[in-house]
Each structure stands twice: as C-alpha cells, then as structure tokens.
Amino acid sequence: EAHFVHEPPLVLAHLLSVSPRSDEGDPLLGAVLTAGRREKREQELSISDAVPTGPVIEYQGSLTTPPCTEGVVWLVDPTPRPVSREQLSTFLALRGPVGNARPQTGGNARPLMTRRVAISGR
C-alpha cells in the first residue's frame, strides 16, 4: 500500500500488486521512488496520476506518521496498481525497522470511535 499525502489533510492510498509482466512498472510510483529514496522531499507530480478513476473507499482517519494528526480524509483506491518487482523491492526498503512509522498501539484493538466508511463512485 502506498500513501500520497496532500494539503489540507488528505491521503490518497493505493494498493500495490506485482505485475505479471516483470518489466511493467507504475509510472507514479516510479517517479516517487526516483525522487527521494529515504529523504523526505517535495516534488511536483501530476495529481491526475494519483486520483482513482473508479469507486473509492472514503473515511476519516489520521496520518500514519508522527504527529499522527487526526481528522484526515482518506481516499482508498481498491483497485491494485501494477508495479514491477524492482519497484516493490525499492518501496519496501524505505520502510522503518518494524515496517510502520506509526507508534504501535498494542494488538488490533484500536476503537473505531465514530468513524464511518463510505464507498463512492459506483
């Protein structure tokens, strides 16, 4: 899963799937991986490449990196983006030691509070 964070707090999330064609990579993920590796950098990318074209799952959540700001609108594209094995390997190498920048919350017992999930675009 790849997250693209925008201002105001908005996250476009994409599921990733290794393409059966090993040379076929995702142009958006390729541009992001080329831009920064481990450093945080701002780079202009075409937002049209990140916007889902079909139904999306929407919910209010938080950022997954400190300070873990609440009240963030998440738009999740349920259609996986095809990536090459090389892209996936490079992407996975960017993760922290536990694979998650968010502090651990102890099991999967985090309450959903009043969060609502909606599927739009059908």
Short mmCIF file of C-alpha atoms in Angstrom, two decimals:
data_model
loop_
_atom_site.label_atom_id
_atom_site.label_comp_id
_atom_site.label_asym_id
_atom_site.label_seq_id
_atom_site.Cartn_x
_atom_site.Cartn_y
_atom_site.Cartn_z
CA GLU A 1 0.00 0.00 0.00
CA ALA A 2 1.31 3.47 -0.93
CA HIS A 3 0.05 6.71 0.60
CA PHE A 4 0.22 10.10 -1.10
CA VAL A 5 -0.34 12.88 1.46
CA HIS A 6 -1.76 16.22 0.31
CA GLU A 7 -2.77 19.51 1.95
CA PRO A 8 -5.28 20.08 3.52
CA PRO A 9 -5.09 16.76 5.33
CA LEU A 10 -5.98 14.33 2.55
CA VAL A 11 -4.43 10.95 1.81
CA LEU A 12 -4.78 9.07 -1.46
CA ALA A 13 -3.99 5.42 -0.75
CA HIS A 14 -3.25 2.83 -3.41
CA LEU A 15 -2.91 -0.92 -3.12
CA LEU A 16 0.09 -2.33 -4.98
CA SER A 17 0.29 -5.63 -6.85
CA VAL A 18 3.30 -7.12 -8.61
CA SER A 19 2.59 -7.14 -12.33
CA PRO A 20 2.76 -10.50 -14.11
CA ARG A 21 4.92 -8.67 -16.67
CA SER A 22 8.15 -8.11 -14.74
CA ASP A 23 9.11 -5.05 -16.83
CA GLU A 24 5.78 -3.27 -16.30
CA GLY A 25 6.04 -0.68 -13.56
CA ASP A 26 3.78 2.06 -12.25
CA PRO A 27 4.84 5.49 -13.57
CA LEU A 28 3.63 7.35 -10.46
CA LEU A 29 5.42 5.06 -8.01
CA GLY A 30 8.49 5.14 -10.25
CA ALA A 31 8.57 8.95 -10.12
CA VAL A 32 8.22 8.95 -6.33
CA LEU A 33 10.95 6.33 -5.85
CA THR A 34 13.31 8.20 -8.17
CA ALA A 35 12.64 11.49 -6.38
CA GLY A 36 13.69 10.69 -2.90
CA ARG A 37 14.69 7.28 -1.69
CA ARG A 38 14.95 7.76 2.12
CA GLU A 39 14.90 11.56 2.34
CA LYS A 40 11.67 13.48 2.57
CA ARG A 41 11.47 15.74 -0.45
CA GLU A 42 8.79 17.79 -2.02
CA GLN A 43 8.43 17.16 -5.71
CA GLU A 44 5.79 18.21 -8.16
CA LEU A 45 3.93 15.24 -9.57
CA SER A 46 0.82 15.20 -11.68
CA ILE A 47 -2.05 14.69 -9.24
CA SER A 48 -4.11 13.23 -12.06
CA ASP A 49 -1.84 10.14 -11.93
CA ALA A 50 -2.77 9.56 -8.27
CA VAL A 51 -6.52 10.20 -8.44
CA PRO A 52 -8.54 6.98 -8.69
CA THR A 53 -10.72 6.69 -11.78
CA GLY A 54 -13.24 4.24 -10.30
CA PRO A 55 -15.01 3.75 -6.98
CA VAL A 56 -13.11 4.80 -3.86
CA ILE A 57 -13.39 3.97 -0.19
CA GLU A 58 -13.55 7.12 1.94
CA TYR A 59 -13.15 7.52 5.68
CA GLN A 60 -11.92 9.98 8.31
CA GLY A 61 -8.71 8.79 9.93
CA SER A 62 -5.27 10.06 10.85
CA LEU A 63 -1.82 10.36 9.37
CA THR A 64 0.25 7.20 9.73
CA THR A 65 3.43 9.09 10.62
CA PRO A 66 4.07 11.32 13.63
CA PRO A 67 2.43 13.53 14.71
CA CYS A 68 -0.41 11.15 13.56
CA THR A 69 -2.78 14.08 13.00
CA GLU A 70 -6.47 13.17 13.31
CA GLY A 71 -9.27 14.42 11.04
CA VAL A 72 -7.60 13.35 7.80
CA VAL A 73 -9.76 12.37 4.84
CA TRP A 74 -8.59 9.06 3.36
CA LEU A 75 -9.50 8.07 -0.20
CA VAL A 76 -8.51 4.46 -0.88
CA ASP A 77 -8.46 3.08 -4.42
CA PRO A 78 -9.48 -0.58 -4.05
CA THR A 79 -8.06 -1.42 -7.50
CA PRO A 80 -4.41 -2.51 -7.15
CA ARG A 81 -1.81 -0.60 -9.18
CA PRO A 82 0.57 -2.92 -11.08
CA VAL A 83 4.20 -2.44 -10.03
CA SER A 84 7.38 -4.18 -11.09
CA ARG A 85 9.27 -6.46 -8.69
CA GLU A 86 12.11 -3.90 -8.69
CA GLN A 87 9.73 -1.09 -7.71
CA LEU A 88 8.21 -3.19 -4.93
CA SER A 89 11.65 -4.12 -3.60
CA THR A 90 12.77 -0.46 -3.58
CA PHE A 91 9.50 0.65 -1.99
CA LEU A 92 9.71 -1.98 0.78
CA ALA A 93 13.31 -0.95 1.55
CA LEU A 94 12.03 2.52 2.52
CA ARG A 95 10.04 1.20 5.49
CA GLY A 96 11.24 1.58 9.06
CA PRO A 97 12.58 -1.27 11.19
CA VAL A 98 9.08 -2.54 12.04
CA GLY A 99 7.62 -1.63 8.65
CA ASN A 100 5.46 1.13 10.11
CA ALA A 101 6.29 4.69 11.18
CA ARG A 102 3.24 4.90 13.44
CA PRO A 103 3.78 4.04 17.12
CA GLN A 104 2.48 0.57 17.94
CA THR A 105 -0.93 0.51 19.64
CA GLY A 106 -0.89 -2.97 21.14
CA GLY A 107 -2.83 -5.51 19.11
CA ASN A 108 -5.70 -4.75 16.80
CA ALA A 109 -7.99 -3.44 19.49
CA ARG A 110 -7.97 0.22 18.48
CA PRO A 111 -11.57 1.51 18.80
CA LEU A 112 -13.15 2.90 15.64
CA MET A 113 -14.97 5.55 17.69
CA THR A 114 -17.42 7.29 15.38
CA ARG A 115 -15.58 6.65 12.11
CA ARG A 116 -17.73 5.95 9.10
CA VAL A 117 -16.62 4.28 5.90
CA ALA A 118 -18.28 5.07 2.56
CA ILE A 119 -17.82 3.64 -0.93
CA SER A 120 -18.44 6.19 -3.65
CA GLY A 121 -18.41 6.22 -7.42
CA ARG A 122 -20.49 3.12 -8.07
#
